[in-house]
Amino acid sequence: MKTKYLILSLALSGMAMTSCKEEMDYHEYVVSDKEFIEIEFGRVGGFMTQLYKAVEYDFGNFSGGAMAASATDESEYSKIGNAIEDFYNGGWTPTNAKSSNWSSMYTVIQAVNHYLANFQGLTFDEEALDPNYVAMMHQYNNYPYEARFLRAYYYFILNRQYGGVPLIDHEMSADEVNMMARNTSDEVFEFIFNECDDIKDKIIRDYSDLGQYAYSSTESGRAGKIAVLALRARAALYYASPLFNPAGDKERYKKAADYYKDLFDECEYQHMGLTDKYANLWTANAYEAPEIAKEILFGYRYFKSFSGDNYVETENYPVGIEGGTGGNCPTQNLVDAYDMINGMAIDEEGSGYDENNPYANRDPRLAATIAVNGDTWPTYQKNSLELFYGGRNAQPLSGATTTGYYLKKLCNGAIDLGSTSKFKESFHTYLNFRYGGALLDYAEAVFQYTGSADVAMPGHTMTARDAVNKIRQRAGMPDITASGSEFWEKYQKERFVELAFEGHRFWDVRRWKEGAKYFSSITRMHITKAADGTLSYERQKVSRQWNEKMNFFPIPQTEITKNPNLKQNPDW
């Protein structure tokens, strides 16, 4: 099974890991006596495992239960007063910089540099007679490539968020770090590309198929060649996008498309590809079912115990059921993006869209992602959802959906948060890189380079249309036949739908520089029920603040104060 997960658990890893609400302290290892760590393979492996802990995941931990989606037109957080509102209400400033990534990324980068400087060339002589010694050394010799992958990945996260940042590629003192100026975003991207190019053929190809070297299944979560190629390709797409490519250099899109072809070739070699059913990607057993796991190129599997966790359910189940508190509620903007089952947009003439029965005959991904009025959700419930005003799951109840919808995707609807429930937790995996997303990225790169949905690039056989329609076909939807600018509009909508709540929308709209178009308002659905039982549906537009400076985060003012050589992002 070719799963690419990081499995984090106290019992499985043998290390003290933290929950999604807690902070991690690398200093426990960074300041420890080198001789204490290097004497045992397990201690070095423990240090190495900690380097994965900052890998991105968002089950609501972006802002105290709110996902990044709720700072976009994907959703609205229904619990009033959450800090997510600062992103669109004027409360976002350099002194309120939403800066956790700055500190957490540089903390783990420091730990990577410390590892690379201090823990190579070890032989673990006291374990030489262990029957697993050869396997230990094989794994140990791969650690530097994993560490370098992670460092490149963390620089991608920083570059995506801030633009150019200081590049620190070796161990430095705090005084030295606090004099570092920002590198350009191009320089950071080149660092990522160079690191990936250097390690892609050196890192273990696949941790779950290592021939004579026997490993626990827990090791299948470590980065291998596919993760390296996926990072390189994703970074190249961002490098080509308008936010990072103001000169409009189309050769950058060619680089991205070529990198994605390399990724697809490797996926074919390792028998990776699309799973048959979209909704299965977020089931509890996705990590162990080969027919599902084949789509997941690199993922963060999060759980707090052997039975799993229920964080995403706790933060998103509907008000009106036991344990339900509301949360990240999909917008009407997102709901409207789902086509009719015949492939036509809801506003196209002849689509068959019925304003009085608005969820009938829609793209099946709508039902897999969003809980609408009348649904039975969570799945163990006997009563259907009442999302009309005054209904059992609706306004004016505190925390009830403000948009007319609740979130299904990412949640395990069988989890029962009730006080007498025996099934309260399950495993969850955050999909950092998956094959379906790679197809959409590739389609974008090819279309932007060729200007056509139907022209294959030199050395390639797949067109932009081919890539998008693979996604559509898996969903049971008709192919997109549009061309030119209409194809691009449909591509953007397809990306909105397919990747909903996977952490892409917040960054996609920024890299396209289209925040004013998409993030200056959201639309809610207000449902009312008449005395005769008739439902009425009314769209309500809500304005939000957007400014072009918001394409990048502000550098935290505390960092500017510490380091006089850091230059603040424009207009912050």
XYZ file of N, CA, C and O in Angstrom, residues 40 50 102 145 173 235 327 421 423 461 538 545:
48
model
N 21.600 6.471 20.797
C 20.547 5.532 20.440
C 19.854 5.958 19.155
O 19.482 7.122 18.993
N 9.919 14.626 15.244
C 9.413 15.937 15.666
C 9.487 16.959 14.538
O 8.705 17.908 14.514
N 4.980 32.223 11.198
C 6.331 32.786 11.207
C 7.156 32.117 12.308
O 8.257 31.613 12.072
N 17.630 13.419 4.041
C 16.812 13.800 2.885
C 15.393 14.150 3.320
O 14.774 15.071 2.765
N 23.323 31.402 15.210
C 22.961 31.917 16.529
C 21.776 32.865 16.399
O 21.481 33.378 15.313
N 5.119 24.185 -5.713
C 5.876 25.429 -5.599
C 6.035 26.090 -6.960
O 5.954 27.320 -7.084
N -20.162 26.074 13.559
C -18.757 26.176 13.171
C -18.572 26.779 11.799
O -19.119 27.840 11.484
N -22.787 7.989 24.082
C -22.272 7.371 22.859
C -21.064 6.485 23.142
O -20.226 6.791 23.987
N -19.257 5.559 20.311
C -18.392 5.852 19.166
C -18.189 7.361 19.086
O -18.976 8.075 18.499
N 1.236 14.353 -23.179
C 0.071 13.849 -23.913
C -1.243 14.364 -23.340
O -2.256 14.384 -24.040
N -33.993 32.840 0.263
C -33.601 34.208 -0.072
C -32.091 34.380 0.108
O -31.560 34.162 1.197
N -14.321 43.309 4.094
C -13.234 44.182 3.688
C -12.177 43.391 2.924
O -11.830 42.277 3.301
